[in-house]
Structure formats: structure tokens, C-alpha cells
XYZ file of C-alpha atoms in Angstrom:
564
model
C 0.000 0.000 0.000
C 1.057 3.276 -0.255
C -0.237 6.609 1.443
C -0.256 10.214 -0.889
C -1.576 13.572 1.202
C -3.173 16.168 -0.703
C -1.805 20.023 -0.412
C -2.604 23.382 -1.612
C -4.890 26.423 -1.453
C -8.678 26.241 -0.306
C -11.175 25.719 -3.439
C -8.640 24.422 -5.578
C -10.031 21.181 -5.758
C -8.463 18.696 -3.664
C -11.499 17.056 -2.395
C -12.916 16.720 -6.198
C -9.825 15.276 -7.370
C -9.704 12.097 -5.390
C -13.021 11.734 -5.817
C -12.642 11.716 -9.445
C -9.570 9.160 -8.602
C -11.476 6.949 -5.783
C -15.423 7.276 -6.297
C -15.111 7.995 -2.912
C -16.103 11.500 -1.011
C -13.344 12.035 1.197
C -15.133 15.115 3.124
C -17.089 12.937 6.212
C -18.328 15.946 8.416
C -21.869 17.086 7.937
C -20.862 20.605 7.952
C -18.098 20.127 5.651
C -20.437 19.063 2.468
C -23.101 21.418 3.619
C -20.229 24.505 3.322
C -18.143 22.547 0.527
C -14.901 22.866 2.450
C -12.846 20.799 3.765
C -12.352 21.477 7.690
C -10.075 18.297 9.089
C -8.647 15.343 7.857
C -10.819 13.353 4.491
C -9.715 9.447 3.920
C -9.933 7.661 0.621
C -8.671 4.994 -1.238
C -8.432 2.839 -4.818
C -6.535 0.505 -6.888
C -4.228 2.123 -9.509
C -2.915 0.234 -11.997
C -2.261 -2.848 -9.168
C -1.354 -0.383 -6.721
C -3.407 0.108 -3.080
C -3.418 3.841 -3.279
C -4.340 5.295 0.080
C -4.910 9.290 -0.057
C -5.226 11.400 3.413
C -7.294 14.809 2.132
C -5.968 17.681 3.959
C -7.822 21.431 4.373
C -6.689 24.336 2.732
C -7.940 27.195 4.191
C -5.179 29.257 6.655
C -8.054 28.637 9.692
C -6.784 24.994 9.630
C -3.704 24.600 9.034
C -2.792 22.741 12.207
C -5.241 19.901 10.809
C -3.575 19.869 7.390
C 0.051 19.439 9.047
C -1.642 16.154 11.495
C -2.506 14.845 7.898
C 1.231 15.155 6.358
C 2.938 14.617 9.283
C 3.889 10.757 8.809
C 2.863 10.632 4.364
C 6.027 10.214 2.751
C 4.551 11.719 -0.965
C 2.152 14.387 -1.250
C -0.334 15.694 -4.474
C 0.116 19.063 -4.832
C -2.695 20.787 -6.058
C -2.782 23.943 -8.100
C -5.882 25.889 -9.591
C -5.058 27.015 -12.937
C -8.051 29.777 -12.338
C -5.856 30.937 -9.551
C -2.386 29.860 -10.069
C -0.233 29.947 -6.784
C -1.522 31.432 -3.609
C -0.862 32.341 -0.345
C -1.991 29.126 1.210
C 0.027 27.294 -1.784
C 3.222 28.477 -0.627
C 2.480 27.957 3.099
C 1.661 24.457 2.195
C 5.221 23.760 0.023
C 7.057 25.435 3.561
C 5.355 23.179 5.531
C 6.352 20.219 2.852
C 9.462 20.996 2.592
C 10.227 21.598 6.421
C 8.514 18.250 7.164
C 11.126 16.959 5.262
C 8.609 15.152 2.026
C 11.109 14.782 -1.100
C 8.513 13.152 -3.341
C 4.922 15.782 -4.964
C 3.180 15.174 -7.604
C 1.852 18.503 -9.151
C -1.844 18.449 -9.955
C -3.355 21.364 -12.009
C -6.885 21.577 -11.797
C -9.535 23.619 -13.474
C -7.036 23.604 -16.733
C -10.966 23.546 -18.736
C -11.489 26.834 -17.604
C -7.927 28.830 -18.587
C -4.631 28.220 -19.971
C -3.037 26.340 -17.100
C 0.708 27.358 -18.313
C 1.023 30.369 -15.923
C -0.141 28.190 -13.142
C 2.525 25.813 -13.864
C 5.436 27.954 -14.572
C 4.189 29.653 -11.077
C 4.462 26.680 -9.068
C 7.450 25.301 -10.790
C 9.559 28.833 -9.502
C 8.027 28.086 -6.060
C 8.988 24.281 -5.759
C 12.479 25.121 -7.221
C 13.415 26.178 -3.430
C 12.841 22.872 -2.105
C 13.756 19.286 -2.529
C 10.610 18.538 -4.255
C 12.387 20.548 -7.278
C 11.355 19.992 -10.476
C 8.094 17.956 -9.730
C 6.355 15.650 -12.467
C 3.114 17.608 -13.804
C -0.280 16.238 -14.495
C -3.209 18.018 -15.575
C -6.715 16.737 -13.637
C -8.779 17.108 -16.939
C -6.762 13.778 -17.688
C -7.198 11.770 -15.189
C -5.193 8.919 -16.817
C -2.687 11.013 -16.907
C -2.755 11.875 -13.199
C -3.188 7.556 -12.650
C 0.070 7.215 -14.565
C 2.162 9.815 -12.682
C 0.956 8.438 -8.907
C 1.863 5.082 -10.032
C 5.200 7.067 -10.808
C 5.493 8.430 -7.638
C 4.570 5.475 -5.643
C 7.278 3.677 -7.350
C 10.024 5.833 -6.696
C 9.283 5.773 -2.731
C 12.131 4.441 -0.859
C 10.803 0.963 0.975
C 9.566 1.363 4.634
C 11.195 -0.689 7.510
C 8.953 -3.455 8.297
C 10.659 -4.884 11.123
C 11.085 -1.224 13.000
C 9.496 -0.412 16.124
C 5.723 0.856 15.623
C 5.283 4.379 16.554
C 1.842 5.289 14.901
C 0.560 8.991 15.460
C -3.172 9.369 15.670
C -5.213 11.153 13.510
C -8.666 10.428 14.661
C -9.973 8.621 17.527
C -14.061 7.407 17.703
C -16.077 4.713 19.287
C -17.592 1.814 17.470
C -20.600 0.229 18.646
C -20.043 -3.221 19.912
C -16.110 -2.939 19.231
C -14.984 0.249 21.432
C -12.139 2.948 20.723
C -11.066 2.955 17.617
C -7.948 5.111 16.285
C -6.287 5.957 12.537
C -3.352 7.058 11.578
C -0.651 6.561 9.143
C 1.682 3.283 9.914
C 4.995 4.813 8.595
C 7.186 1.985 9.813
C 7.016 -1.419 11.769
C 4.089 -3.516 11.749
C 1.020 -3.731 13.409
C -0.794 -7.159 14.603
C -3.908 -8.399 15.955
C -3.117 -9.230 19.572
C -0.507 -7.048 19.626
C 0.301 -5.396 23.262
C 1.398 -1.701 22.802
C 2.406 1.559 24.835
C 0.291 4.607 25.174
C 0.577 7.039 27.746
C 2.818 4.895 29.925
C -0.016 1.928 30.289
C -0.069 -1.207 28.045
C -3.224 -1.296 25.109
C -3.895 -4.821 23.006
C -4.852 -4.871 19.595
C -8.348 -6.227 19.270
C -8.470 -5.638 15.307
C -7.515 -3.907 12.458
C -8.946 -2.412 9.355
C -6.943 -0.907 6.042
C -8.835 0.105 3.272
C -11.934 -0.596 4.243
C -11.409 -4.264 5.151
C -10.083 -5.984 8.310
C -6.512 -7.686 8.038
C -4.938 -10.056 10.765
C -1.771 -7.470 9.982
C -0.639 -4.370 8.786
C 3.079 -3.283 7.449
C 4.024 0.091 6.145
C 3.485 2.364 4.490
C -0.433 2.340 5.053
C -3.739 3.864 6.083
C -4.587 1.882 9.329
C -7.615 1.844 11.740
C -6.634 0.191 15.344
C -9.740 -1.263 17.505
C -8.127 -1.143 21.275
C -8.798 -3.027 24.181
C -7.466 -1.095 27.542
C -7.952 3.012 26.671
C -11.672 4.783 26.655
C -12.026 6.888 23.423
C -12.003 10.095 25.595
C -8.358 9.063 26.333
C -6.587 8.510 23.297
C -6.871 11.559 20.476
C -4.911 13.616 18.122
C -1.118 13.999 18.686
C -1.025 10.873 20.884
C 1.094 7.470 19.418
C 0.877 3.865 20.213
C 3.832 2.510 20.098
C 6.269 -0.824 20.739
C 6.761 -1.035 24.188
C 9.619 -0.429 26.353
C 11.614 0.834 23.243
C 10.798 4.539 23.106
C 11.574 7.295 25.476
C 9.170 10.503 26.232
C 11.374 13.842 26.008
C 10.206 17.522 26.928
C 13.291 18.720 26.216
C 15.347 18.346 22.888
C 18.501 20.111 20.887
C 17.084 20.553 17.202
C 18.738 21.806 14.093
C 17.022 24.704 12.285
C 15.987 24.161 8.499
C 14.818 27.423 6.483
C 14.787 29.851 9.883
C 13.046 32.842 9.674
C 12.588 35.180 13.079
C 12.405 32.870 15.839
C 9.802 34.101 18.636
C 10.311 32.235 22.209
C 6.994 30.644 22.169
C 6.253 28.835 19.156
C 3.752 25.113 18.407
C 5.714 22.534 17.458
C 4.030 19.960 14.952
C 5.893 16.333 14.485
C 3.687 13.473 13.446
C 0.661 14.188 14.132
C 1.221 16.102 17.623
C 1.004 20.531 17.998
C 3.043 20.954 21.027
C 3.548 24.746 22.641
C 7.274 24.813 22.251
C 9.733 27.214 24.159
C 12.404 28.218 21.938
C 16.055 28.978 23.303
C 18.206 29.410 19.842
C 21.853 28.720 19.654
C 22.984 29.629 16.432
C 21.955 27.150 13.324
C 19.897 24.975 16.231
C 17.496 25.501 18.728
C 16.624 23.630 22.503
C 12.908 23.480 22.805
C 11.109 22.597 25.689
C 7.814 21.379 25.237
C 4.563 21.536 27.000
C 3.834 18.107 26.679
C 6.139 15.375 26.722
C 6.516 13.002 22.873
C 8.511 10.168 22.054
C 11.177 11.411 19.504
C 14.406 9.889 18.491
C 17.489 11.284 16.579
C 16.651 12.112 12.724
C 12.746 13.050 13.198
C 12.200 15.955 11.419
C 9.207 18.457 12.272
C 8.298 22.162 11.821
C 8.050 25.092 14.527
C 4.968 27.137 13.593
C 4.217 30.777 14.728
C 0.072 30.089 14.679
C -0.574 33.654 15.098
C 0.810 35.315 12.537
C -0.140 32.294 10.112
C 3.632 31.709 9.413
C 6.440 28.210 9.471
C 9.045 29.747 11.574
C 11.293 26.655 10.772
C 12.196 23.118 9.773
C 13.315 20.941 12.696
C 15.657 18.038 12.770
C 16.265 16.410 16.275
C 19.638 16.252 17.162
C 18.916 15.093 20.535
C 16.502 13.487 22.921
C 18.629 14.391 26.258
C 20.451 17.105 25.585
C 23.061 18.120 28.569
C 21.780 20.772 30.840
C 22.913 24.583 30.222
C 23.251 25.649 33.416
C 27.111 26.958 33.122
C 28.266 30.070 32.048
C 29.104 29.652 28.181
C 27.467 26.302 28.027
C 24.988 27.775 25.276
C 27.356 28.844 23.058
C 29.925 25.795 23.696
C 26.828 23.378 22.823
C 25.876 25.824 19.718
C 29.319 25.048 18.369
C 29.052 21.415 19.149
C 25.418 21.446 17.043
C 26.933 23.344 14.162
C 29.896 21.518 14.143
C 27.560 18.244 14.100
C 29.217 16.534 16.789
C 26.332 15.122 18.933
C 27.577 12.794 21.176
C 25.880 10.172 22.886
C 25.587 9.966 26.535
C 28.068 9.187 28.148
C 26.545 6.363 29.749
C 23.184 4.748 28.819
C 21.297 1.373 28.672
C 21.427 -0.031 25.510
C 17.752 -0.236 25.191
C 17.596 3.541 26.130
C 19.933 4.380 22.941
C 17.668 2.324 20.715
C 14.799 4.157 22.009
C 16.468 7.568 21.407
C 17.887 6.710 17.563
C 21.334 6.823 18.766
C 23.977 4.306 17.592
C 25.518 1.718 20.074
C 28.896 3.218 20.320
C 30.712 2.713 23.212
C 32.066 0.411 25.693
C 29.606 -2.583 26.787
C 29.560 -3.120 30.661
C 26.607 -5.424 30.838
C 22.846 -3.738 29.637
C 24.923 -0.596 29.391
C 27.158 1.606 27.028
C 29.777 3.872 28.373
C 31.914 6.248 26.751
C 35.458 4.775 27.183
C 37.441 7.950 28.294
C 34.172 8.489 30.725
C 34.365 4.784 32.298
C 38.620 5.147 32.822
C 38.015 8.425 34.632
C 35.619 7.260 36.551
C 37.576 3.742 36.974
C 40.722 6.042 38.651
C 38.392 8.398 40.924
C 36.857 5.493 42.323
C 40.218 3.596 43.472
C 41.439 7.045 44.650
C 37.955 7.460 46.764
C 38.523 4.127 48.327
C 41.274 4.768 49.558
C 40.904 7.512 50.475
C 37.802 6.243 52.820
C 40.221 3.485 54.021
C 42.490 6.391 55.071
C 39.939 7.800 57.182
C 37.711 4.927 58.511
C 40.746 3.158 59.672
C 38.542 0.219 61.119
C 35.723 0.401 58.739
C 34.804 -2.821 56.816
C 35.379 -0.413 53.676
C 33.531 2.771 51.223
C 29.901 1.311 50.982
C 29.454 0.478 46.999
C 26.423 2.980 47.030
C 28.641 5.372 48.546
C 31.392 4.889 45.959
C 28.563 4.785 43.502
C 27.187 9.000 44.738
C 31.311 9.926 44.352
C 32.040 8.669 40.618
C 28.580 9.896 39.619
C 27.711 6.208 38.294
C 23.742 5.718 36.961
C 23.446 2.515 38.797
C 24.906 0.913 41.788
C 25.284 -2.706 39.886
C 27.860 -0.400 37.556
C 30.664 -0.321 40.530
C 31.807 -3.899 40.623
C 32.680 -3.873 37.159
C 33.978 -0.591 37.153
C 36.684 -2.308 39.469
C 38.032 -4.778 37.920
C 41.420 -5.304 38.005
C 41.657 -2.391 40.260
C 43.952 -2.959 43.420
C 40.554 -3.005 45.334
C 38.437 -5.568 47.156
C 34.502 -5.921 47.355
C 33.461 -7.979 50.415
C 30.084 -7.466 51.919
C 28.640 -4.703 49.838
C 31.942 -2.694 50.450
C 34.953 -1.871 48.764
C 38.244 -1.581 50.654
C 42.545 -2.307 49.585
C 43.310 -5.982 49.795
C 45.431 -7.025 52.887
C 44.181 -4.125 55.099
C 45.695 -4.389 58.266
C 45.080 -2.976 61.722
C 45.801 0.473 62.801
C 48.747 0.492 65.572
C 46.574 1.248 68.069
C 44.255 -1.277 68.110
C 46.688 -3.901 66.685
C 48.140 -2.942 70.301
C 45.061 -3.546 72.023
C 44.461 -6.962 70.075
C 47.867 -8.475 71.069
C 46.686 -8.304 74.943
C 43.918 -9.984 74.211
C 45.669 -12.421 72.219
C 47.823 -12.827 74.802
C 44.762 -13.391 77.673
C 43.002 -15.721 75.471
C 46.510 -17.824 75.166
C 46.385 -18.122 78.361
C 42.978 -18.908 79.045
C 41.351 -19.825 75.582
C 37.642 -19.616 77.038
C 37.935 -16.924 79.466
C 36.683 -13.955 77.077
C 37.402 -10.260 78.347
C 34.544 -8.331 79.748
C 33.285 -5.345 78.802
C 35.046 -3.442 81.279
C 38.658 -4.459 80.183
C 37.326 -4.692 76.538
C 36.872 -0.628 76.977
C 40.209 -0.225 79.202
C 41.740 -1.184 75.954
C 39.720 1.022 73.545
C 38.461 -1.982 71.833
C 34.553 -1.101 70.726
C 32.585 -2.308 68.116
C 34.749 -0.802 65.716
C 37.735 -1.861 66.029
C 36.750 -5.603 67.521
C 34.602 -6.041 64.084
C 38.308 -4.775 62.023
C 39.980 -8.017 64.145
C 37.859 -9.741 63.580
C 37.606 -9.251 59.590
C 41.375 -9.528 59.843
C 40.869 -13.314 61.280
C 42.468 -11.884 64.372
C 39.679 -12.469 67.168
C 36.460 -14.793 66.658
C 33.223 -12.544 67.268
C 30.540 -15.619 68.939
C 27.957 -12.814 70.311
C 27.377 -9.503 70.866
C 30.794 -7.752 72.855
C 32.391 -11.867 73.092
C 35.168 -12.493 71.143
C 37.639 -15.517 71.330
C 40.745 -16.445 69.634
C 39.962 -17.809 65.742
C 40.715 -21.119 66.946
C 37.930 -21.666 69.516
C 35.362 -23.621 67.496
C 38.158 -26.191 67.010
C 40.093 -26.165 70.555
C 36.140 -26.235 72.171
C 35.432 -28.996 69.767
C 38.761 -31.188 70.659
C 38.144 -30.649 74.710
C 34.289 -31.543 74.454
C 34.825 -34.667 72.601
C 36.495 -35.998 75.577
C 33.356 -35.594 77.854
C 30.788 -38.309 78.541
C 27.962 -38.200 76.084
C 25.474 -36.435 75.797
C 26.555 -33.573 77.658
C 24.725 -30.795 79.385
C 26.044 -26.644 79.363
C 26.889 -26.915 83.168
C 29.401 -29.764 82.213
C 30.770 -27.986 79.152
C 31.484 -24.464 81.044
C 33.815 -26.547 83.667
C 35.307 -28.497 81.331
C 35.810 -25.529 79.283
C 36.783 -23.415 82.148
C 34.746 -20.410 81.246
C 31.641 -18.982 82.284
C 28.094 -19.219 80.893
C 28.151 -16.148 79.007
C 30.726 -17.591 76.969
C 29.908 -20.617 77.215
C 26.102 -20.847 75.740
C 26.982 -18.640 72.547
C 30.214 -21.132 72.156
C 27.810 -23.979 71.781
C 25.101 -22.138 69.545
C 28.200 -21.622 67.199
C 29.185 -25.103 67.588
C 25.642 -26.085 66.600
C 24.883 -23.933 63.503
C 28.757 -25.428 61.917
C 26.830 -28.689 62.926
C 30.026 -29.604 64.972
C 27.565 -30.768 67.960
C 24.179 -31.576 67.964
C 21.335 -30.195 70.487
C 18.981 -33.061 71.528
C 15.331 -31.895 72.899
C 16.042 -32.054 76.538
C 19.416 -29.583 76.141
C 21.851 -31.866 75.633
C 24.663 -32.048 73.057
C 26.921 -34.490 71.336
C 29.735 -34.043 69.385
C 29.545 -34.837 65.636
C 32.270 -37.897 64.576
């Protein structure tokens, strides 16, 4: 199938023409064949010469201009339509800037009423006008042939480039309505991807399924590009889903307010402007730097990199400019000269991507997977090294000053690099002369400060002494050793921590195991403090430990036995 819009100045015959093509009366509002004009958007269709011709009728008058750009949005070839009563008027040429700006390469010009006058001047008149776009130099058909104008679509149609079947669906809507006994219903123009029955898409951040599908008139179990399409949804109410909205494949584009756009064919740029992509009119503000433009919008869209639109000035009737979008997350301005360094940067061409982003988050913006891969993401190289060295030199840093710390916290290391994500750190370290233990980074082979290595040897050389006579509190804080610094021993395999302010040499499970082995069996905790010689503060944690490495076992009435 392929999809042509109509263009040109009210009364010049639009409407008649593709009824004289189609049999079919495109104007479908009451009050639009009671005044004869065309006020929104007109549908038709026919086979040409084995070709599904789909044509999207679009208003001429200046009054509705916004609905004439929803039609042309997403048509990749337009029939351009030219009284030769008339020849080329102001809505002609508004029409062609609007074209042009929208980026369509591929008119047909149409003169009608050629049985009234000469249509020569009208031609010449609209062949000076196109020669400023890239529609230059159009093929020319005259209506009162209309094999003539069948031979030249079939021209035009052939000469499109092919749509991308496989891309991801972003359809704009046109209309929106409610069928009885099958629910919302939307159109629009499918310029890429395909559409299925069944399918789940994306609008407004909430999953819709495909209950159906029309083209042409008849219902299909799919839909490629380019074509005419009519979408019966399950999931949205008809009052939800209208004009400027998409559905879309979900999870693969993003929603932007803000974007960096180059200017096409820039006239005077006012501040506040409408921007029209697809088939969305978005208030725009306008901050220009040089050949491009950063626009934030009223309303956020899902654009990518490459989608072209126009800016519109709606009331003094005028296109202000073409738009190309540069970029869907553009770096903030906020430093002095960062307008006119990022101006440069836009003229120059040099938009970058991120420099770090989820793969599926470049897809979704147009951008190309350049970059390093760590994981589901894609980091600038030069980025990820600098980032690589601030993190060792944080770590350390932290180890410097938390002496007895178990090490920097990973989210904490993640805040200082400025990482996206906390799962980025480990592999941001590899290789680096770092450790992660524990959800923390520290250097490998940290040993004790002095001071409470100091402390540690007395206790070392108490528990030598007396293996299972652990230090009380009192002499614990005599030595300066709090939680602290007895969690650093013991991380250094210096003390063994068995509860709560009780700490024993690292060999106690094993010595308490070798001792209690020689007792009759089972035993009870009264017997296993004196042959331990400790006391039962020590001793009932001892034997909890003992249990959980399943070196004794706890019958139900208390007693233990010691694994063989």
C-alpha cells in the first residue's frame, strides 16, 4: 500500500480530485459538504494500476492549518494541487514550507480547473516556487486527464524508498471514535514497523492490546508500512486517546520535553512557538543557539534522533522553521558559556551520545551503540577510565579515614564517581587494586591500625592463656576496643566474634570442639562451662556456634553431642 496527502490552497479542488480518482467522497463531516470545504482530515482509497493507493485529504484554508500538518505529518509523498483559475496562492506556498520543512522529497503537481484557462502560468508559477525545495522539479499532471494523473501516482509510488517493516511501531493518531459493539477505535498513518492483531502496545505509559484492524476498508490479521490503518483497542476509553497521541512498541521509546534541534529554512524565531511532528502541535519554548534551537515542550513526545518536524508561529499564520532532532537528552545549560559551547558542538555536528546509557535507552532515542559494553549498558570509554581512577582514589581515600571500617559502601562509591546505577561499581573495578566484600569496597590485605593492633595483642595474649575466658566489657573498653575496632579483628581473622561484645581467639570452634569430645555423652552446658573453664556467658553462645557449623548436635532435653 502506499499513502499520498493532498496540499494546496482552499477551493482548488483537492477534495474533487480524489473523488474523481477513488469514487469515494473524502469530506465525512456534515458541515463540511453542507459549506463545501474541507475542515479536518478526508480518507480515501483505490486501486491504480495494481497499486493500493491510500490518499489522506488535507484542508486548505489558513483557519486549519494545524489539521492539514496532522494529515502530512507521517505521508512520505504528497499531491500538490494547483488551480489554474488561480495559479499559486498564499496558502500554496504555506503548504510547500510546511512540505518541505517536514522533510517530504517526493509531490506530484496536480493542475486543476485547466478547462477553464490556460493552465501554463499556473505551472510555470508553481514550478519557480517548488524550485526552493527538494521537491524541485516535480512531475506535472493536468486533472482534466485523469489517466494522466493515474500514470504519474503510479510514478510516484514507485520511486518511494521501501519502509522498515521490522522497526518499532510508533503510529501517530489522527482520529480517535467509538464503534458500537467494538470500542475505541484510532487511525493514523503506519509509517514503519508492523502492526498485529493481539498485539500489546504503549500509550501514555499503560499497556493497550490490539483487538483488530482495518486498512482500506477491510479488516486484516496485519498491517506493514506504508499504510492507512484503523486500530480497535482493548485497555484506553475513546475520551483518552486523540490527536497527537502514538501507540507505540513497548519499552523501546523514550518521552522527552526537552530536545537540541537543528534549524531548516529559519526565519525570526519568537520564544513561544507550536511545534508539529507526526501528528502532535506541542507549545514549544524556543532557546536558539545559532543554526539549532533547545525546545522545551509543553507536553512530553517520544522522539528519536533524525525526526524531522516544523516550529509554527500560529498567530501570525507563518512556518518559523524546519526541525531536525539532534537530541533526545540534551546536557543541561546551566554553566556560564554552556549555550554557546553546545551551539558550536550542534553546528559543528558533533552530537555525542551519553556518556553512559542502557542499551535499550539508545535504541529508544535513535542513537547508535557506540561505546564500551559493561553489561545492559554503554559507556563512553574515556568516561568509564576516569571514573575507573576516581573510584580507586575514593577508596582509599575512605580506608584512610575509617581506619577500622569494613570499607567505602558500593552505594557510597557509587554518589562519588557519579555512576547511573549501583550494579555499575563492581565492574567498574576490575582489576583495580581493590576488594569488594560485603557490599563494600576496601585495599586488599588491610591491616590494623597500631593502636588497636596494640590492644588486640593483649587480648591475644589473655586468650593464650585462658582460651575460654573472654574479656569483659570493662577491660574490653580499658583497651579502647569497641565495636569498631573488635569487628576490624575480627575481619582480619584476628579475634572470633561468637555474640554480641564476646570475642575468642579464631581457633575456639576447634580447641572447644577437641576438649568436648572428651566428655561423657550427651553432655549438658553446666558440664561444658567446667570443662571448658569459662563462664556461661561464653559458654552458651560457644555452643550455639558449635551447633549452627553442625560440629555438635542439640537433643530436645538440652543436651549435646559431638559430631564424629
Amino acid at each position: 500500500m502506499y499513502v499520498v496527502a493532498t496540499a494546496g490552497h482552499v477551493d482548488h479542488g483537492k477534495s474533487t480530485l480524489v473523488h474523481r480518482l477513488t469514487g469515494m467522497w473524502p469530506d465525512r463531516l456534515a458541515e463540511e459538504q453542507r459549506r463545501g470545504l474541507t475542515i479536518d482530515l478526508g480518507f480515501a482509497w483505490a486501486d491504480i494500476d495494481g497499486r493500493e493507493l491510500a490518499f489522506v485529504d488535507v484542508p486548505g484554508h489558513e483557519r486549519f492549518v494545524a489539521n492539514m500538518l496532522a494529515g502530512v505529518g507521517p505521508v512520505p509523498a504528497v499531491m500538490f494541487i494547483v488551480a489554474a483559475t488561480e495559479g499559486w496562492m498564499p496558502q500554496s506556498q504555506e503548504h510547500l514550507a510546511a512540505l518541505d520543512a517536514l522533510g517530504v522529497r517526493h509531490a506530484l503537481l496536480v493542475i486543476t480547473k485547466a478547462d477553464l484557462t490556460d493552465p501554463d502560468p499556473a505551472i510555470e508559477q508553481a514550478a519557480r516556487a517548488f524550485a526552493d525545495t527538494a521537491m524541485a522539479d516535480p512531475p506535472v499532471a493536468v486533472s482534466t486527464d485523469p489517466d494522466a494523473v493515474r500514470a504519474e501516482l503510479t510514478h510516484l509510488v514507485d520511486r518511494l524508498p521501501a519502509p522498515d517493516g521490522t522497526a518499532d511501531v510508533r503510529l501517530w493518531v489522527d482520529r480517535s471514535f467509538t464503534v458500537r459493539g467494538a470500542g475505541t477505535v484510532v487511525t493514523g498513518t503506519l509509517a514503519a514497523g508492523t502492526l498485529r492483531v493481539g498485539d500489546d502496545l504503549e500509550h501514555a505509559g499503560r499497556r493497550v492490546t490490539v483487538r483488530g484492524l482495518q486498512s482500506l476498508g477491510r479488516d486484516r490479521a496485519e498491517v506493514g508500512p506504508v499504510a492507512r490503518v484503523a486500530v480497535n483497542l482493548r485497555g484506553v476509553d475513546r475520551q483518552d486517546i486523540g490527536r497527537g497521541d502514538t501507540l507505540r512498541t513497548p519499552g523501546t521509546w523514550l518521552d522527552t520535553s526537552e530536545i537540541d534541534v537543528a534549524l531548516r529554512s529559519a526565519g525570526e524565531l519568537h520564544r513561544e512557538l507550536v511545534l508539529h511532528i507526526g501528528s502532535a502541535a506541542v507549545p514549544v519554548h524556543v532557546r536558539p543557539m545559532g543554526t539549532a534551537a533547545r525546545l522545551r515542550l509543553a507536553r512530553p513526545l517520544p522522539l528519536r534522533v533524525g525526526d524531522v518536524g516544523l516550529l509554527r508561529d500560529p498567530g501570525q499564520h507563518r512556518i518559523a522553521a524546519g526541525v531536525e532532532v539532534l537530541d533526545v537528552r540534551p546536557p543541561p545549560l546551566r554553566r556560564r558559556g554552556a549555550a554557546r559551547e553546545r551551539a558550536a558542538e550542534l553546528a559543528a555536528g558533533r552530537t555525542r551520545p551519553p556518556v553512559y546509557a542502557r542499551a535499550s535507552d539508545l535504541r529508544a532515542m535513535g542513537m547508535p551503540l557506540e561505546g564500551q559494553r559493561v553489561g545492559d549498558w554503554v559507556v563512553d570509554p574515556t568516561w568509564w577510565a576516569q571514573r575507573r581512577a576516581q573510584a580507586v582514589a575514593a577508596a582509599q581515600q575512605w580506608a584512610a579515614e575509617h581506619d577500622v571500617a569494613a570499607g567505602m559502601p558500593l552505594e557510597a562509591l557509587r554518589r562519588e564517581t557519579g555512576l547511573p546505577a549501583v550494579d555499575l561499581v563492581v565492574p567498574l573495578l576490575a582489576g583495580a587494586p581493590l576488594e569488594v566484600a560485603g557490599g563494600r569496597v576496601r585495599p586488599p590485605g588491610l591491616t590494623l591500625p597500631p593502636r588497636v593492633d596494640e590492644a588486640v595483642r593483649t587480648v591475644e595474649k589473655w586468650l593464650a592463656a585462658e582460651p575460654f575466658r573472654a574479656p569483659d566489657a570493662d577491660a574490653l573498653a580499658d583497651l579502647k576496643l569497641g565495636p569498631p575496632e573488635l569487628a576490624a579483628a575480627v575481619r582480619a581473622g584476628r579475634l572470633l566474634r561468637i555474640a554480641d561484645g564476646v570475642v575468642l581467639g579464631p581457633d575456639a570452634l576447634g580447641q572447644a570442639a577437641e576438649i568436648l569430645r572428651a566428655l561423657p555423652h550427651p553432655f549438658t552446658v553446666a558440664e561444658a562451662k567446667r570443662a571448658l573453664d569459662t563462664t556461661r556467658r561464653v559458654a552458651v553462645p560457644l555452643l550455639e556456634q558449635l551447633d549452627a557449623q553442625r560440629i555438635t548436635r542439640r537433643g530436645a532435653d538440652g543436651t549435646r553431642t559431638v559430631n564424629s
